[in-house]
Amino acid sequence: MRNTVRSSTEIPVDKDDGLHLRPMQVLVEKAAGFESKLTLARGGKLVDAKSIFEVMTLAAEKGPLVLQADGSDADEAVRALSGLLDKELGGG
Amino acid sequence: MRLGDFILEDAIIGEVRASTKKEVLAEMVASIVESGCLEPDSAESVVEALMRREEIGSTGIGHGVAIPHAKHTAVRRLIGGYAHSSDGVDYGSPDGQPVKALFLILWPDGVIGPHLEAIARVSQALKKPNFVDCLQSTINKKEIVELFAEADKEAQG
């Protein structure tokens, strides 16, 4: 059995473009595949990264996204999801 | 921002007649035209803009909800509509569920951000306990308007 670990990273969001629906959908879909508890924070608001309704409330907040994972696959989750967001941000 | 600030009461459809994604979007845009917030000759082009966005990826977000959205030069301010489909629309949502509740958002081309605030506001309402269930179980326009007003009141509270 693997130990519970915590991993986190900060992902910049282009302030001229913002956080659109598409990257949020892709993030939540991918997040469901991880065992770790995943949270996403932006502008002082903290939400469950596995809930699309919660993640979408971050759309109009300002600043970077902070992704945090707690669980046995925390490192993999942060690596995969931050890579995905880097690629998706700025699109539709 | 309140739901009532951008969702036009005249553009709330208790039960859509159309059954395909494009037809439902056209019916919703037609209701925006009827409300007087969009010129009739722009309707087709607005539907095309919405469908172009759907081609990037479905705006179906799961749980039977979709948030179709597009910017357009013919749109003068942030406006929206709502439609309910009892049969559900095949929308290509990530969870495969047919869409029964559609929130349409339109905003002027060249303006950045107002739709993000609208999406955030809609999602704030969606995560309210029972909101989606209540919304999906009514075809009564008056009840839908009341649900939105109630959600707005709670958010302000």
Coordinates of C-alpha atoms in Angstrom, one line a residue:
Chain A
M1 CA 0.0 0.0 0.0
R2 CA 1.3 3.4 -0.9
N3 CA 1.5 6.3 1.5
T4 CA -0.7 9.3 1.3
V5 CA 1.2 12.3 0.0
R6 CA 0.5 15.9 -0.7
S7 CA 1.5 17.5 -4.0
S8 CA 0.7 20.9 -5.4
T9 CA 1.5 23.3 -8.2
E10 CA 0.6 26.7 -9.5
I11 CA -0.7 27.1 -13.0
P12 CA -0.7 30.6 -14.6
V13 CA -3.9 31.8 -16.3
D14 CA -3.6 34.5 -19.0
K15 CA -5.5 37.4 -17.5
D16 CA -6.6 38.6 -20.9
D17 CA -8.2 35.4 -21.7
G18 CA -9.4 33.9 -18.4
L19 CA -10.6 30.4 -17.5
H20 CA -12.9 29.1 -20.1
L21 CA -15.4 26.2 -20.0
R22 CA -13.4 23.8 -22.2
P23 CA -10.3 23.5 -20.0
M24 CA -12.4 23.1 -16.9
Q25 CA -14.4 20.2 -18.5
V26 CA -11.2 18.5 -19.6
L27 CA -9.7 18.9 -16.1
V28 CA -12.8 17.5 -14.3
E29 CA -13.0 14.6 -16.7
K30 CA -9.4 13.6 -16.1
A31 CA -9.5 14.3 -12.4
A32 CA -12.1 11.6 -11.9
G33 CA -9.5 9.0 -12.7
F34 CA -7.4 9.7 -9.7
E35 CA -7.9 8.4 -6.2
S36 CA -6.4 11.5 -4.5
K37 CA -8.5 14.3 -3.1
L38 CA -8.1 17.1 -5.6
T39 CA -8.7 20.7 -4.9
L40 CA -8.4 23.8 -7.1
A41 CA -8.0 27.3 -5.7
R42 CA -8.2 30.7 -7.4
G43 CA -8.7 34.2 -6.1
G44 CA -9.2 32.9 -2.5
K45 CA -11.8 30.4 -3.5
L46 CA -11.2 26.7 -3.0
V47 CA -13.2 24.0 -4.8
D48 CA -13.4 20.2 -5.4
A49 CA -11.6 19.6 -8.7
K50 CA -13.7 16.6 -9.4
S51 CA -17.0 18.6 -9.5
I52 CA -17.7 20.5 -12.7
F53 CA -20.3 22.7 -11.0
E54 CA -17.7 23.7 -8.4
V55 CA -14.8 24.2 -10.8
M56 CA -16.9 26.5 -13.0
T57 CA -17.4 28.9 -10.2
L58 CA -13.7 29.8 -10.6
A59 CA -14.3 31.1 -14.1
A60 CA -14.5 34.8 -13.2
E61 CA -11.9 34.8 -10.4
K62 CA -8.6 36.4 -10.9
G63 CA -5.0 35.1 -10.8
P64 CA -3.3 31.7 -11.2
L65 CA -4.8 28.3 -10.4
V66 CA -3.4 26.3 -7.5
L67 CA -3.9 22.6 -7.8
Q68 CA -3.4 20.4 -4.8
A69 CA -3.7 16.6 -4.5
D70 CA -3.8 14.5 -1.3
G71 CA -3.6 10.8 -1.7
S72 CA -1.6 7.8 -2.9
D73 CA -1.4 9.1 -6.5
A74 CA -1.0 12.8 -5.7
D75 CA 2.2 13.3 -7.6
E76 CA 0.9 11.6 -10.8
A77 CA -2.4 13.6 -10.5
V78 CA -0.6 16.9 -10.2
R79 CA 1.8 16.1 -13.0
A80 CA -1.0 14.9 -15.4
L81 CA -3.5 17.6 -14.6
S82 CA -1.1 20.6 -14.7
G83 CA 0.3 19.3 -18.0
L84 CA -3.3 19.1 -19.3
L85 CA -4.2 22.6 -18.1
D86 CA -1.0 24.1 -19.6
K87 CA -2.1 22.7 -22.9
E88 CA -5.7 23.5 -22.7
L89 CA -5.7 27.1 -21.2
G90 CA -6.3 29.7 -23.8
G91 CA -8.6 27.5 -25.8
G92 CA -12.4 28.1 -26.2
Chain B
M1 CA -24.2 39.5 -11.2
R2 CA -27.6 37.9 -10.9
L3 CA -29.1 35.2 -13.3
G4 CA -31.9 37.8 -13.9
D5 CA -29.3 40.3 -15.1
F6 CA -28.6 38.3 -18.3
I7 CA -31.2 35.6 -18.7
L8 CA -34.1 37.3 -20.5
E9 CA -37.5 36.3 -19.2
D10 CA -38.8 36.3 -22.7
A11 CA -36.1 33.8 -23.7
I12 CA -37.0 31.1 -21.2
I13 CA -38.6 28.1 -22.9
G14 CA -40.5 25.7 -20.6
E15 CA -40.5 22.9 -23.2
V16 CA -38.5 23.1 -26.4
R17 CA -40.2 21.7 -29.5
A18 CA -36.9 20.8 -31.3
S19 CA -34.9 17.6 -30.6
T20 CA -31.5 18.0 -32.1
K21 CA -28.7 20.2 -30.8
K22 CA -28.7 22.6 -33.7
E23 CA -32.5 22.9 -33.8
V24 CA -32.7 23.5 -30.1
L25 CA -30.0 26.2 -30.3
A26 CA -32.0 27.8 -33.2
E27 CA -35.2 27.7 -31.2
M28 CA -33.4 29.4 -28.2
V29 CA -31.9 32.1 -30.5
A30 CA -35.3 32.7 -32.0
S31 CA -36.7 33.4 -28.6
I32 CA -33.9 35.9 -28.0
V33 CA -34.9 37.6 -31.3
E34 CA -38.5 37.6 -30.1
S35 CA -37.4 39.3 -26.9
G36 CA -36.2 42.2 -29.1
C37 CA -32.5 41.8 -28.1
L38 CA -31.3 40.5 -31.4
E39 CA -32.1 41.5 -35.0
P40 CA -33.9 38.7 -36.9
D41 CA -31.4 38.7 -39.8
S42 CA -28.5 37.8 -37.3
A43 CA -30.2 34.7 -35.9
E44 CA -28.7 32.3 -38.4
S45 CA -25.2 33.6 -38.0
V46 CA -25.5 33.4 -34.2
V47 CA -26.6 29.8 -34.4
E48 CA -23.6 29.1 -36.6
A49 CA -21.3 30.7 -34.0
L50 CA -22.8 28.5 -31.3
M51 CA -22.3 25.4 -33.4
R52 CA -18.7 26.4 -34.2
R53 CA -18.1 26.5 -30.4
E54 CA -19.8 23.1 -30.0
E55 CA -17.4 21.7 -32.7
I56 CA -14.4 22.6 -30.4
G57 CA -16.0 20.4 -27.7
S58 CA -19.5 20.0 -26.5
T59 CA -20.7 22.6 -23.9
G60 CA -22.6 19.8 -22.3
I61 CA -21.1 19.6 -18.8
G62 CA -22.8 16.5 -17.5
H63 CA -25.7 16.0 -15.1
G64 CA -28.1 16.8 -18.0
V65 CA -26.9 20.4 -18.2
A66 CA -25.4 22.3 -21.1
I67 CA -24.1 25.9 -21.4
P68 CA -23.9 26.8 -25.1
H69 CA -22.2 30.1 -25.5
A70 CA -20.7 32.4 -28.3
K71 CA -19.6 35.9 -28.9
H72 CA -21.1 37.8 -31.9
T73 CA -20.9 41.2 -33.4
A74 CA -24.7 41.5 -33.6
V75 CA -25.0 41.1 -29.8
R76 CA -24.9 44.4 -28.0
R77 CA -24.7 43.2 -24.3
L78 CA -24.4 40.1 -22.3
I79 CA -27.7 38.2 -22.8
G80 CA -28.9 34.7 -22.1
G81 CA -31.8 32.3 -22.4
Y82 CA -32.9 29.0 -20.8
A83 CA -34.6 26.0 -22.3
H84 CA -35.9 22.8 -20.9
S85 CA -36.3 19.5 -22.8
S86 CA -38.3 16.7 -21.2
D87 CA -37.0 14.1 -23.7
G88 CA -33.4 15.3 -23.4
V89 CA -31.1 16.4 -26.2
D90 CA -28.3 14.2 -27.5
Y91 CA -25.5 16.7 -26.7
G92 CA -22.3 14.7 -26.6
S93 CA -21.8 15.4 -22.9
P94 CA -18.9 13.8 -21.1
D95 CA -21.2 11.6 -19.0
G96 CA -23.3 10.6 -22.0
Q97 CA -26.5 11.9 -20.3
P98 CA -29.0 13.6 -22.6
V99 CA -29.3 17.3 -21.8
K100 CA -32.6 18.6 -20.2
A101 CA -31.5 22.0 -19.1
L102 CA -29.7 24.5 -21.4
F103 CA -28.3 27.9 -20.4
L104 CA -27.5 30.0 -23.5
I105 CA -25.0 32.8 -23.1
L106 CA -24.2 35.4 -25.8
W107 CA -22.0 38.5 -25.6
P108 CA -20.6 41.1 -27.9
D109 CA -17.5 40.3 -30.0
G110 CA -14.4 42.1 -28.8
V111 CA -15.4 42.1 -25.1
I112 CA -13.5 39.8 -22.9
G113 CA -14.8 38.2 -19.8
P114 CA -18.6 38.9 -19.2
H115 CA -19.5 35.3 -20.2
L116 CA -17.1 33.9 -17.7
E117 CA -18.9 35.8 -15.0
A118 CA -22.2 34.5 -16.3
I119 CA -20.8 30.9 -16.4
A120 CA -19.6 31.3 -12.8
R121 CA -23.0 32.6 -11.7
V122 CA -24.9 29.8 -13.4
S123 CA -22.6 27.2 -11.8
Q124 CA -23.0 28.8 -8.4
A125 CA -26.8 28.2 -8.8
L126 CA -26.2 24.6 -10.2
K127 CA -24.3 23.5 -7.2
K128 CA -27.2 24.5 -4.9
P129 CA -28.8 21.3 -3.5
N130 CA -31.8 20.2 -5.5
F131 CA -31.5 23.1 -8.0
V132 CA -30.8 20.9 -11.0
D133 CA -33.5 18.4 -10.0
C134 CA -36.1 21.1 -9.6
L135 CA -35.1 22.8 -12.8
Q136 CA -35.2 19.6 -14.8
S137 CA -38.6 18.5 -13.4
T138 CA -40.5 21.6 -14.5
I139 CA -41.8 22.8 -17.8
N140 CA -43.6 25.7 -16.2
K141 CA -42.0 29.0 -17.3
K142 CA -43.3 30.8 -14.2
E143 CA -41.7 28.2 -11.9
I144 CA -38.4 28.4 -13.8
V145 CA -38.4 32.2 -13.4
E146 CA -39.1 31.7 -9.6
L147 CA -36.3 29.2 -9.3
F148 CA -33.9 31.7 -10.8
A149 CA -35.2 34.5 -8.6
E150 CA -34.8 32.3 -5.5
A151 CA -31.2 31.4 -6.5
D152 CA -30.4 35.1 -7.0
K153 CA -31.9 36.0 -3.7
E154 CA -29.9 33.3 -1.9
A155 CA -26.7 34.4 -3.6
Q156 CA -27.3 38.0 -2.6
G157 CA -28.3 37.0 0.9

